[in-house]
N, CA, C and O atoms as a DFTB+ gen file, in Angstrom:
728 C
 N C O
     1  1     201.891      89.017      92.677
     2  2     201.909      90.243      92.580
     3  2     200.752      91.089      93.321
     4  3     199.619      90.908      92.874
     5  1     200.872      91.850      94.230
     6  2     199.723      92.543      94.838
     7  2     199.746      94.032      94.194
     8  3     200.697      94.621      93.680
     9  1     198.616      94.393      94.351
    10  2     198.637      96.345      93.508
    11  2     197.470      96.879      94.232
    12  3     196.282      96.557      94.242
    13  1     198.256      97.926      94.923
    14  2     196.902      98.776      95.662
    15  2     196.915     100.230      94.451
    16  3     198.006     100.445      93.924
    17  1     196.150     100.832      94.195
    18  2     196.031     101.598      93.435
    19  2     195.294     102.795      94.083
    20  3     194.079     102.614      94.154
    21  1     195.721     103.926      94.553
    22  2     195.233     104.880      95.227
    23  2     194.844     105.914      94.188
    24  3     195.691     106.113      93.318
    25  1     193.594     106.682      94.112
    26  2     192.973     107.649      93.803
    27  2     192.149     108.710      94.441
    28  3     191.260     108.675      95.292
    29  1     192.765     109.741      93.711
    30  2     192.408     110.916      94.698
    31  2     191.173     111.180      94.024
    32  3     191.071     111.076      92.802
    33  1     190.067     111.577      94.906
    34  2     188.807     111.901      94.368
    35  2     188.940     113.291      93.211
    36  3     190.030     113.789      92.929
    37  1     187.614     113.776      92.634
    38  2     187.835     114.526      91.568
    39  2     187.679     115.848      92.331
    40  3     187.447     116.154      93.501
    41  1     187.849     116.344      91.463
    42  2     187.415     118.261      92.275
    43  2     186.335     118.493      92.558
    44  3     185.463     118.484      91.690
    45  1     186.032     118.796      93.962
    46  2     184.581     119.255      94.097
    47  2     184.149     120.411      93.586
    48  3     184.958     121.311      93.359
    49  1     182.922     120.547      93.352
    50  2     182.498     121.678      93.019
    51  2     182.309     123.175      93.777
    52  3     181.987     124.187      93.155
    53  1     182.528     123.142      95.010
    54  2     182.736     124.072      95.661
    55  2     184.384     124.486      96.049
    56  3     184.826     125.151      96.986
    57  1     185.040     123.831      94.976
    58  2     186.447     124.112      95.507
    59  2     187.424     125.340      95.053
    60  3     188.551     125.471      94.577
    61  1     186.322     126.173      95.483
    62  2     186.814     127.673      94.801
    63  2     187.952     128.368      95.853
    64  3     188.227     128.047      97.009
    65  1     188.496     129.430      95.009
    66  2     189.558     129.928      96.062
    67  2     189.281     131.461      96.502
    68  3     190.257     132.181      96.712
    69  1     188.162     131.900      96.624
    70  2     187.735     133.320      97.290
    71  2     188.345     133.921      98.370
    72  3     188.789     132.968      99.011
    73  1     188.605     134.850      98.902
    74  2     189.121     135.521      99.786
    75  2     188.103     135.267     100.713
    76  3     186.913     135.392     100.424
    77  1     188.543     134.890     101.899
    78  2     187.227     134.664     103.586
    79  2     188.107     134.923     104.678
    80  3     189.310     134.901     104.937
    81  1     186.657     135.259     105.380
    82  2     186.782     135.397     106.899
    83  2     187.269     133.906     107.337
    84  3     187.157     132.904     106.632
    85  1     187.910     133.969     108.823
    86  2     187.726     132.502     109.349
    87  2     186.376     131.891     109.420
    88  3     186.142     130.695     109.242
    89  1     185.471     132.854     109.707
    90  2     184.236     131.998     109.985
    91  2     183.380     131.702     108.364
    92  3     182.381     131.024     108.125
    93  1     184.262     132.526     107.446
    94  2     183.381     132.117     106.167
    95  2     184.223     130.486     105.564
    96  3     183.793     129.533     104.913
    97  1     185.532     130.792     106.152
    98  2     186.042     129.662     105.657
    99  2     185.803     127.981     106.514
   100  3     186.074     126.879     106.036
   101  1     185.310     128.240     107.671
   102  2     184.766     127.161     108.094
   103  2     183.571     126.369     107.494
   104  3     183.354     125.157     107.516
   105  1     182.796     127.474     106.906
   106  2     181.750     127.005     105.880
   107  2     182.237     126.561     104.775
   108  3     181.904     125.444     104.379
   109  1     183.099     127.329     104.078
   110  2     184.113     126.465     102.854
   111  2     184.330     125.165     103.500
   112  3     183.516     124.457     102.907
   113  1     184.775     124.612     104.132
   114  2     185.473     123.373     104.698
   115  2     183.863     122.441     104.548
   116  3     183.671     121.342     104.027
   117  1     183.015     123.249     105.130
   118  2     181.344     122.173     105.369
   119  2     181.155     121.905     104.054
   120  3     181.033     120.738     103.683
   121  1     181.112     122.842     103.271
   122  2     180.530     122.861     101.524
   123  2     181.544     121.878     100.970
   124  3     181.140     121.065     100.139
   125  1     182.779     121.864     101.331
   126  2     183.947     121.166     100.699
   127  2     183.699     119.806     100.976
   128  3     184.170     118.941     100.238
   129  1     183.137     119.573     101.778
   130  2     182.877     118.051     102.307
   131  2     181.743     117.472     101.936
   132  3     181.773     116.249     101.807
   133  1     180.483     118.185     101.675
   134  2     179.414     118.031     100.896
   135  2     179.062     118.120      99.562
   136  3     177.897     118.070      99.165
   137  1     180.291     118.286      98.676
   138  2     179.941     119.201      97.538
   139  2     179.586     118.048      96.694
   140  3     179.454     116.994      97.317
   141  1     179.382     117.996      95.289
   142  2     179.325     117.230      94.522
   143  2     180.538     117.477      93.485
   144  3     181.204     118.471      93.775
   145  1     180.945     116.801      92.375
   146  2     181.924     116.686      91.816
   147  2     181.770     118.051      90.785
   148  3     180.667     118.417      90.380
   149  1     182.986     118.713      90.442
   150  2     183.029     119.380      89.330
   151  2     182.976     118.689      87.803
   152  3     183.956     118.085      87.368
   153  1     181.752     118.833      87.038
   154  2     181.994     118.069      85.746
   155  2     182.715     118.256      84.892
   156  3     182.940     117.555      83.906
   157  1     183.331     119.644      85.328
   158  2     184.091     120.256      84.133
   159  2     185.587     119.678      84.773
   160  3     186.530     120.118      84.116
   161  1     185.812     119.195      85.393
   162  2     187.405     118.767      85.489
   163  2     187.190     116.687      85.960
   164  3     187.650     115.915      86.800
   165  1     186.395     116.636      85.000
   166  2     186.322     115.130      84.887
   167  2     187.734     114.406      84.290
   168  3     188.425     115.042      83.495
   169  1     188.040     113.345      84.621
   170  2     189.468     113.105      83.920
   171  2     189.487     112.881      82.433
   172  3     188.634     112.111      81.992
   173  1     190.328     113.436      81.599
   174  2     190.637     113.265      80.000
   175  2     190.255     111.727      79.798
   176  3     189.382     111.466      78.970
   177  1     190.894     110.647      80.550
   178  2     190.769     109.240      80.450
   179  2     190.804     108.688      81.484
   180  3     191.476     109.097      82.431
   181  1     189.931     107.424      81.510
   182  2     190.217     106.360      82.532
   183  2     190.657     105.489      82.365
   184  3     190.637     104.962      81.253
   185  1     191.189     105.014      83.306
   186  2     192.393     103.511      83.172
   187  2     190.751     102.779      83.423
   188  3     189.636     103.220      83.701
   189  1     191.393     101.324      83.124
   190  2     190.283      99.982      83.055
   191  2     191.168      99.182      84.580
   192  3     192.189      98.508      84.714
   193  1     190.404      99.567      85.253
   194  2     190.726      98.369      86.807
   195  2     189.531      97.778      86.852
   196  3     188.964      97.851      87.942
   197  1     188.807      97.038      85.727
   198  2     187.706      96.591      86.181
   199  2     187.684      95.234      86.831
   200  3     186.705      94.719      87.371
   201  1     189.221      94.580      86.677
   202  2     189.460      93.704      87.755
   203  2     189.790      93.536      89.072
   204  3     189.923      92.580      89.837
   205  1     189.901      94.914      89.134
   206  2     190.265      95.356      90.756
   207  2     189.216      95.149      91.701
   208  3     188.133      94.672      91.364
   209  1     189.512      95.513      92.968
   210  2     188.345      95.082      94.264
   211  2     188.152      96.629      94.294
   212  3     189.233      97.153      94.025
   213  1     187.143      97.587      94.528
   214  2     186.803      98.779      94.469
   215  2     186.766      98.889      96.088
   216  3     186.278      98.000      96.785
   217  1     187.427     100.271      96.693
   218  2     186.943     100.524      97.778
   219  2     187.180     102.092      97.947
   220  3     188.051     102.733      97.359
   221  1     186.286     102.575      98.821
   222  2     186.417     104.133      98.771
   223  2     186.162     104.880     100.257
   224  3     185.415     104.392     101.105
   225  1     186.515     105.484     100.344
   226  2     186.469     106.564     101.868
   227  2     184.585     106.777     101.997
   228  3     183.907     106.730     100.971
   229  1     184.064     106.962     103.114
   230  2     182.839     107.199     103.091
   231  2     182.353     108.697     102.591
   232  3     181.178     109.017     102.410
   233  1     183.677     109.671     102.380
   234  2     183.132     111.047     101.979
   235  2     182.600     110.872     100.919
   236  3     182.798     109.919     100.166
   237  1     181.598     112.109     100.693
   238  2     180.853     111.982      99.294
   239  2     181.664     112.133      98.313
   240  3     181.344     111.540      97.283
   241  1     182.607     112.734      98.298
   242  2     183.575     113.117      97.016
   243  2     184.236     111.825      96.775
   244  3     184.337     111.441      95.610
   245  1     184.581     111.290      97.494
   246  2     185.031     109.876      97.506
   247  2     184.273     108.773      96.784
   248  3     184.667     108.040      95.877
   249  1     183.214     108.818      97.334
   250  2     181.941     107.987      96.707
   251  2     181.766     108.023      95.274
   252  3     181.956     107.140      94.437
   253  1     181.216     109.664      95.109
   254  2     180.900     109.995      93.779
   255  2     182.301     109.539      92.941
   256  3     182.111     108.681      92.079
   257  1     183.508     109.964      93.087
   258  2     184.407     109.340      92.191
   259  2     184.346     107.954      91.729
   260  3     184.302     107.573      90.559
   261  1     184.349     107.224      92.826
   262  2     184.020     105.592      92.791
   263  2     183.312     105.519      91.325
   264  3     183.706     105.335      90.174
   265  1     182.073     105.757      91.960
   266  2     180.914     105.326      90.719
   267  2     181.214     106.231      89.535
   268  3     180.821     105.726      88.483
   269  1     181.719     107.266      89.410
   270  2     181.983     107.803      88.095
   271  2     183.054     107.067      87.514
   272  3     182.765     106.694      86.377
   273  1     184.176     106.731      87.891
   274  2     185.316     106.184      87.513
   275  2     184.740     104.991      87.050
   276  3     184.521     104.821      85.851
   277  1     184.435     104.015      88.046
   278  2     184.109     102.529      87.766
   279  2     182.805     101.851      87.438
   280  3     182.559     100.647      87.374
   281  1     181.724     103.292      87.168
   282  2     180.553     102.969      86.522
   283  2     179.632     102.052      87.682
   284  3     178.599     101.546      87.243
   285  1     179.903     101.869      88.849
   286  2     179.341     101.382      89.805
   287  2     179.889     101.834      91.049
   288  3     181.072     102.172      91.099
   289  1     178.881     101.888      92.423
   290  2     179.679     102.094      93.406
   291  2     180.792     101.096      94.091
   292  3     180.941      99.968      93.620
   293  1     181.447     101.469      95.039
   294  2     182.400     100.992      95.733
   295  2     181.909      99.478      96.296
   296  3     180.762      99.254      96.683
   297  1     183.062      98.423      96.266
   298  2     182.541      97.360      96.922
   299  2     182.376      97.362      98.280
   300  3     181.435      96.914      98.936
   301  1     183.700      98.081      98.758
   302  2     183.747      98.436     100.374
   303  2     184.382      99.609     100.860
   304  3     185.414     100.095     100.397
   305  1     183.671     100.072     101.883
   306  2     183.935     101.275     102.359
   307  2     184.441     101.214     103.580
   308  3     183.919     100.516     104.449
   309  1     185.615     102.006     103.805
   310  2     186.635     101.810     105.044
   311  2     186.787     103.274     105.618
   312  3     187.470     104.224     105.236
   313  1     185.880     103.114     106.702
   314  2     185.534     104.662     107.332
   315  2     186.967     105.290     107.555
   316  3     187.117     106.489     107.320
   317  1     187.994     104.544     107.987
   318  2     189.314     105.127     108.346
   319  2     189.992     105.902     106.896
   320  3     190.862     106.768     106.996
   321  1     189.556     105.535     105.844
   322  2     190.021     106.176     104.601
   323  2     189.737     107.529     104.534
   324  3     190.432     108.272     103.841
   325  1     188.552     108.035     105.341
   326  2     188.241     109.487     105.246
   327  2     189.444     110.519     105.016
   328  3     190.578     110.046     105.089
   329  1     189.303     111.882     104.745
   330  2     190.216     112.658     104.771
   331  2     190.877     112.837     106.097
   332  3     190.384     112.323     107.101
   333  1     191.793     113.429     106.137
   334  2     192.397     114.056     107.496
   335  2     191.816     115.724     107.473
   336  3     191.815     116.550     106.560
   337  1     191.371     115.798     108.789
   338  2     190.584     116.903     108.463
   339  2     191.214     118.384     108.131
   340  3     192.169     118.948     108.666
   341  1     190.614     118.692     107.386
   342  2     190.830     120.289     107.398
   343  2     190.674     120.922     108.294
   344  3     189.501     121.254     108.461
   345  1     191.628     121.401     109.268
   346  2     191.383     122.261     110.570
   347  2     191.251     123.632     110.032
   348  3     191.623     124.020     108.925
   349  1     190.598     124.399     111.079
   350  2     189.901     125.453     110.963
   351  2     189.986     126.503     112.360
   352  3     189.003     126.620     113.092
   353  1     191.024     127.098     112.575
   354  2     191.253     128.139     113.689
   355  2     190.478     129.380     113.097
   356  3     190.229     129.581     111.908
   357  1     190.068     130.366     114.448
   358  2     189.704     131.611     114.328
   359  2     190.680     132.658     114.455
   360  3     191.187     133.081     115.494
   361  1     190.929     133.113     112.988
   362  2     192.113     134.090     113.271
   363  2     191.696     135.536     112.604
   364  3     190.899     135.669     111.676
   365  1     192.129     136.176     113.014
   366  2     191.531     137.949     112.711
   367  2     192.156     138.058     111.131
   368  3     192.865     138.980     110.728
   369  1     191.813     137.155     110.527
   370  2     192.683     137.292     108.681
   371  2     191.505     137.253     107.671
   372  3     190.397     136.948     108.113
   373  1     191.633     137.504     106.498
   374  2     191.021     137.257     105.426
   375  2     191.878     137.073     104.144
   376  3     192.582     137.862     103.514
   377  1     191.542     135.600     103.953
   378  2     193.257     134.883     103.107
   379  2     191.969     134.031     102.175
   380  3     190.780     133.922     102.471
   381  1     192.711     133.494     100.960
   382  2     192.018     132.671     100.152
   383  2     191.880     131.655     100.740
   384  3     192.247     131.488     101.902
   385  1     191.274     130.729      99.965
   386  2     190.634     129.556     100.684
   387  2     191.980     128.549     100.932
   388  3     192.307     127.895     101.922
   389  1     192.380     128.649     100.098
   390  2     193.502     127.501      99.775
   391  2     194.514     128.009     100.694
   392  3     195.127     127.165     101.348
   393  1     194.839     129.431     100.884
   394  2     195.973     129.674     101.869
   395  2     195.350     129.421     103.307
   396  3     196.084     128.981     104.192
   397  1     194.119     129.666     103.541
   398  2     193.702     128.829     104.730
   399  2     193.808     127.353     105.170
   400  3     193.751     126.876     106.304
   401  1     193.974     126.767     103.992
   402  2     193.812     125.549     103.928
   403  2     195.620     125.172     104.519
   404  3     195.967     124.286     105.301
   405  1     196.222     125.886     104.027
   406  2     197.727     125.833     103.977
   407  2     197.886     126.224     105.555
   408  3     198.372     125.523     106.443
   409  1     197.459     127.254     105.634
   410  2     197.910     128.231     107.075
   411  2     197.739     127.231     108.343
   412  3     198.582     126.825     109.143
   413  1     196.068     126.929     108.220
   414  2     195.536     125.982     109.282
   415  2     196.506     124.764     109.386
   416  3     197.190     124.685     110.407
   417  1     196.619     123.866     108.479
   418  2     197.429     122.560     108.382
   419  2     198.596     123.059     109.076
   420  3     198.935     122.417     110.070
   421  1     199.219     123.986     108.782
   422  2     200.643     123.730     109.354
   423  2     200.751     124.323     110.880
   424  3     201.752     124.187     111.583
   425  1     199.750     124.891     111.208
   426  2     199.350     125.051     112.926
   427  2     198.930     124.093     113.583
   428  3     199.128     123.987     114.793
   429  1     198.110     123.020     112.691
   430  2     197.694     121.549     113.213
   431  2     198.971     120.746     112.926
   432  3     199.197     120.084     113.938
   433  1     199.632     120.581     112.262
   434  2     201.011     119.875     111.925
   435  2     202.026     119.970     113.215
   436  3     202.783     119.071     113.579
   437  1     201.859     121.379     113.879
   438  2     202.630     121.769     114.865
   439  2     201.700     121.256     116.342
   440  3     202.179     121.463     117.457
   441  1     200.725     120.769     116.215
   442  2     199.915     120.581     117.174
   443  2     199.029     121.311     117.759
   444  3     198.565     120.968     118.847
   445  1     198.638     122.473     117.113
   446  2     197.374     123.301     117.593
   447  2     195.924     122.429     117.832
   448  3     195.230     121.931     116.946
   449  1     195.707     122.400     119.157
   450  2     194.352     121.930     119.140
   451  2     192.803     122.576     118.765
   452  3     192.485     123.757     118.902
   453  1     192.126     121.713     118.366
   454  2     190.551     122.327     117.855
   455  2     189.648     121.265     117.994
   456  3     189.922     120.237     118.614
   457  1     188.530     121.489     117.410
   458  2     187.454     120.699     117.465
   459  2     187.208     119.927     116.479
   460  3     186.060     119.872     116.041
   461  1     188.509     118.965     115.772
   462  2     188.459     118.505     114.928
   463  2     189.336     117.351     115.528
   464  3     189.703     117.348     116.703
   465  1     189.708     116.156     114.418
   466  2     190.551     115.191     114.858
   467  2     192.034     115.631     114.993
   468  3     192.337     116.293     114.001
   469  1     192.996     115.511     115.805
   470  2     194.146     115.830     115.948
   471  2     195.235     115.498     114.898
   472  3     194.921     114.529     114.206
   473  1     196.189     115.938     114.662
   474  2     197.272     115.671     113.475
   475  2     197.716     113.955     114.155
   476  3     197.744     113.005     113.372
   477  1     197.930     113.823     115.167
   478  2     198.646     112.776     115.716
   479  2     197.703     111.709     115.413
   480  3     198.028     110.676     114.828
   481  1     195.989     112.102     116.007
   482  2     195.047     110.977     115.808
   483  2     194.845     110.707     114.164
   484  3     194.651     109.588     113.689
   485  1     194.900     111.535     113.646
   486  2     194.779     111.176     111.844
   487  2     195.694     110.473     111.693
   488  3     195.267     109.467     111.126
   489  1     196.947     110.375     111.900
   490  2     198.173     109.585     111.275
   491  2     197.908     108.183     111.785
   492  3     198.250     107.164     111.185
   493  1     197.291     108.217     112.908
   494  2     197.035     106.765     113.655
   495  2     195.813     106.339     112.734
   496  3     196.079     105.337     112.071
   497  1     194.662     106.803     112.547
   498  2     193.510     106.389     111.610
   499  2     194.165     105.890     110.187
   500  3     193.800     104.840     109.659
   501  1     195.116     106.704     109.646
   502  2     195.417     106.230     108.230
   503  2     196.362     105.245     108.519
   504  3     196.610     104.446     107.616
   505  1     197.001     105.120     109.693
   506  2     197.807     103.634     109.473
   507  2     196.789     102.637     109.835
   508  3     197.269     101.518     109.654
   509  1     195.508     102.577     110.298
   510  2     194.911     101.540     110.138
   511  2     194.142     101.378     109.008
   512  3     193.510     100.327     108.907
   513  1     194.055     102.330     108.007
   514  2     193.504     102.455     106.643
   515  2     194.534     101.792     106.053
   516  3     194.185     100.805     105.406
   517  1     196.043     102.105     106.086
   518  2     196.491     101.315     105.289
   519  2     196.972      99.980     105.728
   520  3     197.491      99.197     104.933
   521  1     196.775      99.666     107.216
   522  2     196.753      97.817     107.372
   523  2     195.670      97.303     106.753
   524  3     195.697      96.294     106.048
   525  1     194.300      98.246     107.091
   526  2     193.621      97.312     106.417
   527  2     193.356      97.115     104.896
   528  3     192.841      96.101     104.425
   529  1     193.804      98.298     104.115
   530  2     194.201      97.799     102.800
   531  2     195.325      96.714     102.056
   532  3     195.343      96.299     100.898
   533  1     196.082      96.484     103.000
   534  2     197.251      95.546     102.968
   535  2     196.584      94.087     103.197
   536  3     196.905      93.061     102.598
   537  1     195.494      94.227     104.284
   538  2     194.767      93.214     104.627
   539  2     193.883      92.629     103.223
   540  3     194.155      91.597     102.610
   541  1     192.988      93.397     102.975
   542  2     192.322      93.530     101.813
   543  2     193.125      92.937     100.291
   544  3     192.753      92.140      99.429
   545  1     194.216      93.647     100.441
   546  2     195.522      93.012      99.257
   547  2     195.722      91.294      99.307
   548  3     195.861      90.578      98.315
   549  1     195.705      90.980     100.301
   550  2     195.857      89.627     100.405
   551  2     194.849      88.608      99.704
   552  3     195.174      87.690      98.951
   553  1     193.581      88.951     100.099
   554  2     192.220      88.322      99.831
   555  2     192.182      88.668      98.082
   556  3     192.104      87.797      97.216
   557  1     192.257      90.166      97.831
   558  2     191.963      90.571      96.303
   559  2     193.510      91.019      96.130
   560  3     193.876      92.139      96.487
   561  1     194.185      90.295      95.694
   562  2     195.420      90.916      94.594
   563  2     195.832      92.229      94.304
   564  3     196.879      92.827      94.549
   565  1     194.380      92.686      93.503
   566  2     194.270      94.242      92.567
   567  2     193.269      95.157      93.346
   568  3     192.079      94.900      93.169
   569  1     193.559      96.099      94.111
   570  2     192.474      96.684      94.546
   571  2     192.777      98.433      94.315
   572  3     193.900      98.932      94.398
   573  1     191.689      99.090      94.055
   574  2     191.827     100.219      93.706
   575  2     190.908     101.106      94.663
   576  3     189.684     101.054      94.538
   577  1     191.324     101.666      95.323
   578  2     191.031     103.124      96.236
   579  2     190.644     104.316      96.078
   580  3     191.480     105.126      95.679
   581  1     189.301     104.753      96.339
   582  2     189.493     106.276      96.070
   583  2     189.216     106.930      97.328
   584  3     188.268     106.656      98.064
   585  1     189.889     107.602      97.483
   586  2     190.433     108.540      98.637
   587  2     190.464     110.127      98.660
   588  3     189.623     110.890      98.185
   589  1     191.470     110.392      99.231
   590  2     191.814     111.786      99.329
   591  2     193.343     112.367      99.536
   592  3     194.231     111.647      99.990
   593  1     193.568     113.765      99.152
   594  2     194.981     113.511      98.877
   595  2     196.156     113.699     100.388
   596  3     197.347     113.389     100.387
   597  1     195.553     114.150     101.288
   598  2     196.286     113.645     102.525
   599  2     196.501     112.556     103.270
   600  3     197.501     112.319     103.947
   601  1     195.345     111.759     103.104
   602  2     195.136     110.375     103.194
   603  2     196.069     109.454     102.457
   604  3     196.903     108.663     102.898
   605  1     195.741     109.735     101.301
   606  2     196.748     108.928     100.452
   607  2     198.135     109.005     100.536
   608  3     198.884     108.035     100.418
   609  1     198.576     110.465     100.796
   610  2     199.810     110.431     101.059
   611  2     200.435     109.774     102.268
   612  3     201.445     109.085     102.125
   613  1     199.995     109.919     103.204
   614  2     200.339     109.303     104.414
   615  2     200.205     107.188     104.242
   616  3     201.041     106.379     104.644
   617  1     199.244     106.974     103.725
   618  2     198.947     105.870     103.547
   619  2     200.200     105.116     102.553
   620  3     200.597     103.998     102.882
   621  1     200.593     105.585     101.725
   622  2     201.900     105.823     100.755
   623  2     202.940     105.238     101.525
   624  3     203.476     104.131     101.562
   625  1     203.091     106.555     102.264
   626  2     204.264     106.329     103.431
   627  2     204.118     104.982     104.225
   628  3     205.156     104.373     104.485
   629  1     202.915     104.469     104.630
   630  2     203.063     103.599     105.748
   631  2     203.168     102.314     104.946
   632  3     203.681     101.295     105.409
   633  1     202.603     102.416     103.590
   634  2     202.906     101.031     102.706
   635  2     204.418     100.931     102.242
   636  3     204.982      99.843     102.119
   637  1     204.929     101.945     102.037
   638  2     206.267     102.031     101.644
   639  2     207.305     101.135     102.560
   640  3     208.080     100.287     102.117
   641  1     207.125     101.559     104.082
   642  2     207.789     101.172     105.195
   643  2     207.712      99.705     105.213
   644  3     208.739      99.068     105.449
   645  1     206.538      99.068     104.974
   646  2     206.326      97.909     105.041
   647  2     206.291      97.047     103.928
   648  3     205.754      95.951     103.769
   649  1     207.250      98.056     102.887
   650  2     207.956      97.096     101.881
   651  2     207.039      97.339     100.580
   652  3     207.224      96.611      99.606
   653  1     206.312      98.082     100.549
   654  2     205.468      98.366      99.234
   655  2     206.531      99.200      98.168
   656  3     207.459      99.986      98.355
   657  1     205.898      98.610      96.967
   658  2     207.329      99.487      95.734
   659  2     206.203     100.682      95.437
   660  3     205.067     100.271      95.200
   661  1     206.404     102.044      95.429
   662  2     205.670     103.037      94.764
   663  2     206.198     103.114      93.233
   664  3     207.359     103.425      92.967
   665  1     205.374     102.848      92.406
   666  2     205.805     102.945      91.014
   667  2     205.013     103.832      89.876
   668  3     205.077     103.637      88.662
   669  1     204.245     104.859      90.552
   670  2     203.494     105.616      90.420
   671  2     203.139     106.630      90.779
   672  3     202.085     106.247      91.288
   673  1     203.153     107.925      90.983
   674  2     202.733     108.608      92.349
   675  2     202.154     110.181      91.618
   676  3     202.930     110.929      91.022
   677  1     200.768     110.465      91.789
   678  2     200.481     111.470      91.585
   679  2     198.904     112.146      92.274
   680  3     197.743     111.766      92.122
   681  1     199.476     113.248      93.036
   682  2     198.487     113.261      94.315
   683  2     197.173     114.770      94.060
   684  3     196.589     115.364      94.967
   685  1     197.053     115.013      92.620
   686  2     196.593     115.942      92.144
   687  2     194.809     115.316      92.189
   688  3     194.496     114.178      92.538
   689  1     194.073     116.147      91.847
   690  2     192.661     115.911      91.725
   691  2     192.438     114.298      90.432
   692  3     192.974     114.299      89.324
   693  1     191.682     113.276      90.885
   694  2     192.193     112.001      89.939
   695  2     193.840     111.658      89.669
   696  3     194.217     111.133      88.622
   697  1     194.502     111.929      90.463
   698  2     195.884     111.311      90.321
   699  2     195.898     109.721      90.981
   700  3     195.290     109.260      91.947
   701  1     196.614     109.260      90.273
   702  2     196.959     107.658      90.341
   703  2     198.218     107.478      91.171
   704  3     199.192     108.098      90.744
   705  1     198.416     106.684      92.376
   706  2     198.947     106.173      92.891
   707  2     199.088     105.117      92.959
   708  3     198.207     104.483      93.540
   709  1     200.454     104.265      92.313
   710  2     200.349     102.664      92.206
   711  2     201.253     102.105      93.079
   712  3     202.308     102.737      93.115
   713  1     201.200     100.942      93.946
   714  2     201.838     100.598      94.558
   715  2     201.763      98.985      94.665
   716  3     200.774      98.318      94.969
   717  1     203.070      98.524      94.333
   718  2     202.931      96.916      93.973
   719  2     203.921      96.087      95.447
   720  3     204.738      96.586      96.220
   721  1     203.491      94.959      95.362
   722  2     204.637      94.194      96.690
   723  2     204.220      92.534      95.815
   724  3     203.138      92.258      95.296
   725  1     205.370      91.711      95.883
   726  2     205.417      90.312      95.644
   727  2     205.366      89.722      96.678
   728  3     205.393      88.491      96.688
C-alpha cells in the first residue's frame, strides 16, 4: 500500500483579517507569503510520520511547517507545490482581508487576468505536482507533504481521479489529508 499525507501549513503570523483597500490587500498578500508561523496556533498534537519521506513546497510557511512538525527540514522541495496565487485586483473597495481573498479568487476562477499565474496555469502546475507525488510514492511508499490549502485541494482531486482513495480530509491550518492506493 502507498500513502500520501498532505498537511496544510500552519497559520501565518500575518493572517489577520483587517479591513483593507485594494492596495493594502496587495501588501497583505506579500506579507502573508513572507510571514513566519503564528506560534499561538501550533497543532495540539503531532502525528508520527517519522518513517515517511518528507516533501514541502518552496514557500516559507510550508518550509517552516515541515521543520516544526517533523523536527527537521524537508528532504525534497517540489516547486510545483507552491500555493495557487492569491490574486489581487484594483477595485475601489474596503473589505476584510479574507473577503478580498474570496472576491479575488472568484474573479480569478472566472478567468480574469492579472499580474499573476492564471487559474488555468495554476491547475496545470498543481497537476504536475500531483504526478510528481505519485512518482515519489513509487519509490517511497509513505510520503508526507507540507503544502497549501488550494493546492492540496486540487492535488487531492487529481490523485482521486487516478485511483487514490481519500481516507481523511481536513483543509484547515495543520489539516491532514490522507490518500492511499494499493
